Amino acid sequence: MTTYKQVFENNRQWISSKLATDAEFFEKMADTQSPEYLYIGCSDSRVPTNEIMGLGAGEVFVHRNIANVVPNTDLNVMAVINYAVVHLEVKHIVVCGHYNCGGVKAAMQPKDLGILNPWLRNIRDVYRLHMDELNAITDEHDRYNRLVELNVQEQAINVIKTAAVQKSYLAKGYPTVHGWVYDVKNGLLKDLEIDFEGVLHEIQRIYDLTGSGLMQKDKDINQ
């Protein structure tokens, strides 16, 4: 185990290694940030965000919480999305879960987990929405991994529901929202290939926050 004091020695060595390859590295970092990506992931210590994407400092704006949940009542994640879209103008928003996620597994257990209950209920709601599919999976481990994927899918939809994303995409053509799953056993990223435009159009029948009148148009067509 790395000792507390060793962390600071590691920091000094890291600084030296960066300056050895780019003497202006920290000056550039201090100047500004213009990341192309917002990454919303799990807080799990086994998932090193920049490294799994092959990107460096300044290239990814990051938000992490237990089980990569995006509830509309969480001002933290909502503020991150708004800042990333409106001010940083990111081109891509990635919701990334991972197999063997402790938060998702906890949500599958019929237990009172105290303060975690309201947070994990977001994942239990995902189970409820996809209960028929999940209950049809007889192998518990496979069911667990499928819930990880479905949770990413539903949280990505929650991102698409936000006004900041809808308005920016209508005006600028970005950001696009993606859903990924990271496999801690082999390091591979799996793209769930979410149909962003299809999902956006479908949810705007109810969650249109752009003022485009899509909901009213659909109502008129159906009358």
Short mmCIF file of N, CA, C and O in Angstrom, two decimals, residues 110-188:
data_model
loop_
_atom_site.label_atom_id
_atom_site.label_comp_id
_atom_site.label_asym_id
_atom_site.label_seq_id
_atom_site.Cartn_x
_atom_site.Cartn_y
_atom_site.Cartn_z
N PRO A 110 -32.40 -7.09 -1.68
CA PRO A 110 -33.57 -6.65 -0.91
C PRO A 110 -33.19 -6.30 0.52
O PRO A 110 -33.57 -6.98 1.49
N LYS A 111 -32.43 -5.22 0.67
CA LYS A 111 -31.94 -4.83 1.98
C LYS A 111 -32.14 -3.33 2.21
O LYS A 111 -32.13 -2.55 1.26
N ASP A 112 -32.29 -2.97 3.47
CA ASP A 112 -32.32 -1.57 3.87
C ASP A 112 -30.87 -1.11 4.01
O ASP A 112 -30.14 -1.56 4.89
N LEU A 113 -30.45 -0.20 3.14
CA LEU A 113 -29.06 0.26 3.15
C LEU A 113 -28.93 1.70 3.66
O LEU A 113 -27.99 2.41 3.30
N GLY A 114 -29.90 2.12 4.46
CA GLY A 114 -29.81 3.41 5.12
C GLY A 114 -29.78 4.58 4.16
O GLY A 114 -30.63 4.70 3.27
N ILE A 115 -28.78 5.45 4.32
CA ILE A 115 -28.69 6.67 3.53
C ILE A 115 -28.54 6.38 2.04
O ILE A 115 -28.83 7.23 1.20
N LEU A 116 -28.10 5.17 1.70
CA LEU A 116 -27.95 4.80 0.29
C LEU A 116 -29.29 4.53 -0.39
O LEU A 116 -29.38 4.52 -1.62
N ASN A 117 -30.34 4.29 0.40
CA ASN A 117 -31.64 3.91 -0.18
C ASN A 117 -32.15 4.86 -1.25
O ASN A 117 -32.50 4.42 -2.35
N PRO A 118 -32.23 6.17 -0.99
CA PRO A 118 -32.79 7.05 -2.03
C PRO A 118 -31.92 7.12 -3.28
O PRO A 118 -32.45 7.32 -4.39
N TRP A 119 -30.61 6.96 -3.11
CA TRP A 119 -29.73 6.99 -4.28
C TRP A 119 -29.87 5.73 -5.11
O TRP A 119 -30.03 5.79 -6.34
N LEU A 120 -29.87 4.58 -4.43
CA LEU A 120 -29.97 3.31 -5.14
C LEU A 120 -31.36 3.08 -5.72
O LEU A 120 -31.53 2.26 -6.63
N ARG A 121 -32.34 3.83 -5.24
CA ARG A 121 -33.69 3.68 -5.80
C ARG A 121 -33.71 4.06 -7.28
O ARG A 121 -34.52 3.54 -8.05
N ASN A 122 -32.80 4.95 -7.69
CA ASN A 122 -32.71 5.29 -9.10
C ASN A 122 -32.39 4.06 -9.94
O ASN A 122 -32.91 3.90 -11.06
N ILE A 123 -31.55 3.18 -9.41
CA ILE A 123 -31.17 1.96 -10.13
C ILE A 123 -32.28 0.92 -10.01
O ILE A 123 -32.58 0.20 -10.97
N ARG A 124 -32.92 0.87 -8.85
CA ARG A 124 -34.05 -0.05 -8.69
C ARG A 124 -35.19 0.33 -9.63
O ARG A 124 -35.93 -0.54 -10.13
N ASP A 125 -35.34 1.61 -9.88
CA ASP A 125 -36.35 2.06 -10.85
C ASP A 125 -36.01 1.56 -12.25
O ASP A 125 -36.90 1.23 -13.04
N VAL A 126 -34.71 1.52 -12.57
CA VAL A 126 -34.28 0.98 -13.86
C VAL A 126 -34.67 -0.50 -13.95
O VAL A 126 -35.15 -0.98 -14.98
N TYR A 127 -34.45 -1.23 -12.85
CA TYR A 127 -34.85 -2.64 -12.82
C TYR A 127 -36.35 -2.77 -13.05
O TYR A 127 -36.80 -3.63 -13.82
N ARG A 128 -37.11 -1.92 -12.39
CA ARG A 128 -38.57 -1.97 -12.56
C ARG A 128 -38.99 -1.74 -14.00
O ARG A 128 -39.87 -2.43 -14.53
N LEU A 129 -38.35 -0.79 -14.66
CA LEU A 129 -38.68 -0.48 -16.05
C LEU A 129 -38.38 -1.64 -17.00
O LEU A 129 -39.05 -1.81 -18.02
N HIS A 130 -37.36 -2.42 -16.65
CA HIS A 130 -36.91 -3.51 -17.53
C HIS A 130 -37.05 -4.86 -16.84
O HIS A 130 -36.30 -5.79 -17.14
N MET A 131 -38.02 -4.98 -15.95
CA MET A 131 -38.16 -6.16 -15.11
C MET A 131 -38.37 -7.44 -15.92
O MET A 131 -37.79 -8.48 -15.61
N ASP A 132 -39.20 -7.38 -16.95
CA ASP A 132 -39.48 -8.60 -17.72
C ASP A 132 -38.22 -9.13 -18.39
O ASP A 132 -37.95 -10.34 -18.35
N GLU A 133 -37.44 -8.23 -18.99
CA GLU A 133 -36.20 -8.65 -19.64
C GLU A 133 -35.21 -9.21 -18.62
O GLU A 133 -34.59 -10.27 -18.84
N LEU A 134 -35.04 -8.51 -17.50
CA LEU A 134 -34.06 -8.92 -16.50
C LEU A 134 -34.45 -10.23 -15.81
O LEU A 134 -33.61 -11.11 -15.60
N ASN A 135 -35.72 -10.38 -15.49
CA ASN A 135 -36.17 -11.60 -14.82
C ASN A 135 -36.09 -12.82 -15.72
O ASN A 135 -36.05 -13.97 -15.24
N ALA A 136 -36.07 -12.58 -17.03
CA ALA A 136 -35.96 -13.69 -17.98
C ALA A 136 -34.53 -14.22 -18.08
O ALA A 136 -34.29 -15.30 -18.64
N ILE A 137 -33.57 -13.48 -17.53
CA ILE A 137 -32.16 -13.91 -17.53
C ILE A 137 -31.93 -14.79 -16.30
O ILE A 137 -31.98 -14.30 -15.16
N THR A 138 -31.71 -16.06 -16.51
CA THR A 138 -31.63 -17.01 -15.40
C THR A 138 -30.31 -16.93 -14.64
O THR A 138 -30.28 -17.15 -13.43
N ASP A 139 -29.22 -16.62 -15.32
CA ASP A 139 -27.93 -16.53 -14.67
C ASP A 139 -27.81 -15.19 -13.94
O ASP A 139 -27.94 -14.13 -14.56
N GLU A 140 -27.60 -15.24 -12.64
CA GLU A 140 -27.59 -14.01 -11.84
C GLU A 140 -26.50 -13.04 -12.27
O GLU A 140 -26.72 -11.82 -12.29
N HIS A 141 -25.31 -13.57 -12.60
CA HIS A 141 -24.21 -12.70 -13.01
C HIS A 141 -24.54 -11.99 -14.33
O HIS A 141 -24.27 -10.79 -14.48
N ASP A 142 -25.14 -12.73 -15.26
CA ASP A 142 -25.52 -12.11 -16.54
C ASP A 142 -26.62 -11.07 -16.33
O ASP A 142 -26.63 -10.03 -17.00
N ARG A 143 -27.55 -11.36 -15.41
CA ARG A 143 -28.61 -10.39 -15.11
C ARG A 143 -28.01 -9.12 -14.51
O ARG A 143 -28.41 -8.01 -14.85
N TYR A 144 -27.06 -9.29 -13.65
CA TYR A 144 -26.34 -8.18 -13.01
C TYR A 144 -25.65 -7.31 -14.06
O TYR A 144 -25.79 -6.08 -14.08
N ASN A 145 -24.92 -7.95 -14.99
CA ASN A 145 -24.23 -7.19 -16.04
C ASN A 145 -25.21 -6.49 -16.97
O ASN A 145 -24.95 -5.38 -17.45
N ARG A 146 -26.34 -7.14 -17.24
CA ARG A 146 -27.34 -6.50 -18.10
C ARG A 146 -27.95 -5.28 -17.42
O ARG A 146 -28.20 -4.26 -18.08
N LEU A 147 -28.14 -5.36 -16.10
CA LEU A 147 -28.65 -4.19 -15.37
C LEU A 147 -27.63 -3.04 -15.42
O LEU A 147 -28.02 -1.88 -15.50
N VAL A 148 -26.36 -3.37 -15.38
CA VAL A 148 -25.31 -2.34 -15.54
C VAL A 148 -25.52 -1.61 -16.86
O VAL A 148 -25.49 -0.38 -16.92
N GLU A 149 -25.74 -2.36 -17.94
CA GLU A 149 -25.93 -1.77 -19.26
C GLU A 149 -27.21 -0.95 -19.33
O GLU A 149 -27.22 0.18 -19.86
N LEU A 150 -28.29 -1.49 -18.79
CA LEU A 150 -29.57 -0.79 -18.83
C LEU A 150 -29.53 0.47 -17.98
O LEU A 150 -30.17 1.48 -18.32
N ASN A 151 -28.78 0.43 -16.88
CA ASN A 151 -28.64 1.63 -16.05
C ASN A 151 -27.92 2.73 -16.83
O ASN A 151 -28.33 3.89 -16.79
N VAL A 152 -26.86 2.37 -17.55
CA VAL A 152 -26.17 3.35 -18.39
C VAL A 152 -27.14 3.93 -19.42
O VAL A 152 -27.19 5.15 -19.63
N GLN A 153 -27.90 3.06 -20.04
CA GLN A 153 -28.86 3.51 -21.05
C GLN A 153 -29.86 4.51 -20.49
O GLN A 153 -30.10 5.57 -21.08
N GLU A 154 -30.43 4.20 -19.34
CA GLU A 154 -31.43 5.08 -18.74
C GLU A 154 -30.81 6.38 -18.25
O GLU A 154 -31.44 7.45 -18.36
N GLN A 155 -29.60 6.33 -17.74
CA GLN A 155 -28.95 7.57 -17.28
C GLN A 155 -28.58 8.45 -18.47
O GLN A 155 -28.63 9.68 -18.38
N ALA A 156 -28.21 7.84 -19.59
CA ALA A 156 -27.95 8.61 -20.80
C ALA A 156 -29.22 9.31 -21.26
O ALA A 156 -29.19 10.47 -21.70
N ILE A 157 -30.35 8.62 -21.16
CA ILE A 157 -31.63 9.23 -21.51
C ILE A 157 -31.92 10.40 -20.58
O ILE A 157 -32.43 11.45 -21.02
N ASN A 158 -31.58 10.26 -19.30
CA ASN A 158 -31.76 11.36 -18.36
C ASN A 158 -30.93 12.58 -18.77
O ASN A 158 -31.36 13.72 -18.57
N VAL A 159 -29.74 12.34 -19.29
CA VAL A 159 -28.92 13.45 -19.79
C VAL A 159 -29.61 14.12 -20.97
O VAL A 159 -29.67 15.36 -21.06
N ILE A 160 -30.16 13.32 -21.86
CA ILE A 160 -30.84 13.86 -23.06
C ILE A 160 -32.07 14.66 -22.68
O ILE A 160 -32.47 15.58 -23.40
N LYS A 161 -32.67 14.36 -21.55
CA LYS A 161 -33.87 15.08 -21.11
C LYS A 161 -33.57 16.51 -20.67
O LYS A 161 -34.49 17.31 -20.55
N THR A 162 -32.31 16.84 -20.42
CA THR A 162 -31.98 18.16 -19.87
C THR A 162 -32.13 19.26 -20.92
O THR A 162 -31.87 19.06 -22.11
N ALA A 163 -32.54 20.43 -20.46
CA ALA A 163 -32.74 21.57 -21.36
C ALA A 163 -31.42 21.99 -22.02
O ALA A 163 -31.41 22.35 -23.21
N ALA A 164 -30.33 21.96 -21.27
CA ALA A 164 -29.04 22.40 -21.81
C ALA A 164 -28.65 21.58 -23.02
O ALA A 164 -28.22 22.13 -24.05
N VAL A 165 -28.81 20.26 -22.94
CA VAL A 165 -28.45 19.38 -24.05
C VAL A 165 -29.39 19.59 -25.23
O VAL A 165 -28.94 19.73 -26.38
N GLN A 166 -30.68 19.63 -24.98
CA GLN A 166 -31.65 19.80 -26.06
C GLN A 166 -31.46 21.12 -26.81
O GLN A 166 -31.44 21.17 -28.04
N LYS A 167 -31.29 22.19 -26.07
CA LYS A 167 -31.16 23.51 -26.69
C LYS A 167 -29.85 23.63 -27.47
O LYS A 167 -29.81 24.20 -28.57
N SER A 168 -28.77 23.11 -26.90
CA SER A 168 -27.48 23.18 -27.58
C SER A 168 -27.49 22.37 -28.87
O SER A 168 -26.99 22.82 -29.90
N TYR A 169 -28.08 21.18 -28.82
CA TYR A 169 -28.11 20.35 -30.02
C TYR A 169 -28.96 20.98 -31.12
O TYR A 169 -28.60 20.94 -32.30
N LEU A 170 -30.07 21.61 -30.73
CA LEU A 170 -30.93 22.27 -31.71
C LEU A 170 -30.21 23.45 -32.35
O LEU A 170 -30.29 23.67 -33.56
N ALA A 171 -29.44 24.20 -31.55
CA ALA A 171 -28.78 25.40 -32.05
C ALA A 171 -27.45 25.12 -32.75
O ALA A 171 -27.11 25.79 -33.73
N LYS A 172 -26.69 24.12 -32.25
CA LYS A 172 -25.32 23.93 -32.72
C LYS A 172 -25.04 22.56 -33.33
O LYS A 172 -24.00 22.38 -33.97
N GLY A 173 -25.93 21.61 -33.08
CA GLY A 173 -25.68 20.26 -33.58
C GLY A 173 -24.84 19.40 -32.65
O GLY A 173 -24.41 18.31 -33.02
N TYR A 174 -24.60 19.87 -31.46
CA TYR A 174 -23.87 19.10 -30.44
C TYR A 174 -24.30 19.60 -29.06
O TYR A 174 -24.89 20.67 -28.97
N PRO A 175 -24.10 18.79 -28.01
CA PRO A 175 -23.34 17.55 -27.92
C PRO A 175 -24.17 16.33 -28.30
O PRO A 175 -25.40 16.38 -28.35
N THR A 176 -23.47 15.23 -28.58
CA THR A 176 -24.08 13.92 -28.75
C THR A 176 -23.87 13.14 -27.45
O THR A 176 -22.81 13.25 -26.83
N VAL A 177 -24.87 12.37 -27.06
CA VAL A 177 -24.80 11.60 -25.82
C VAL A 177 -24.55 10.13 -26.13
O VAL A 177 -25.19 9.55 -27.02
N HIS A 178 -23.61 9.53 -25.40
CA HIS A 178 -23.21 8.14 -25.61
C HIS A 178 -23.33 7.34 -24.32
O HIS A 178 -23.25 7.90 -23.22
N GLY A 179 -23.47 6.03 -24.45
CA GLY A 179 -23.46 5.13 -23.30
C GLY A 179 -22.39 4.07 -23.47
O GLY A 179 -22.35 3.37 -24.49
N TRP A 180 -21.49 3.97 -22.50
CA TRP A 180 -20.40 3.00 -22.53
C TRP A 180 -20.44 2.14 -21.27
O TRP A 180 -20.95 2.55 -20.23
N VAL A 181 -19.82 0.96 -21.38
CA VAL A 181 -19.56 0.13 -20.20
C VAL A 181 -18.10 -0.32 -20.25
O VAL A 181 -17.61 -0.77 -21.29
N TYR A 182 -17.42 -0.16 -19.13
CA TYR A 182 -16.02 -0.55 -19.00
C TYR A 182 -15.93 -1.90 -18.30
O TYR A 182 -16.60 -2.12 -17.30
N ASP A 183 -15.13 -2.79 -18.87
CA ASP A 183 -14.96 -4.11 -18.27
C ASP A 183 -13.67 -4.11 -17.45
O ASP A 183 -12.57 -4.05 -18.01
N VAL A 184 -13.79 -4.18 -16.15
CA VAL A 184 -12.61 -4.12 -15.28
C VAL A 184 -11.74 -5.36 -15.42
O VAL A 184 -10.56 -5.35 -15.02
N LYS A 185 -12.26 -6.43 -16.00
CA LYS A 185 -11.48 -7.66 -16.13
C LYS A 185 -10.49 -7.63 -17.29
O LYS A 185 -9.49 -8.33 -17.26
N ASN A 186 -10.80 -6.83 -18.32
CA ASN A 186 -9.90 -6.80 -19.48
C ASN A 186 -9.58 -5.40 -19.98
O ASN A 186 -8.80 -5.23 -20.92
N GLY A 187 -10.20 -4.38 -19.38
CA GLY A 187 -9.89 -3.00 -19.76
C GLY A 187 -10.62 -2.48 -20.97
O GLY A 187 -10.41 -1.33 -21.37
N LEU A 188 -11.49 -3.29 -21.56
CA LEU A 188 -12.17 -2.89 -22.78
C LEU A 188 -13.39 -2.00 -22.51
O LEU A 188 -14.12 -2.22 -21.55
#
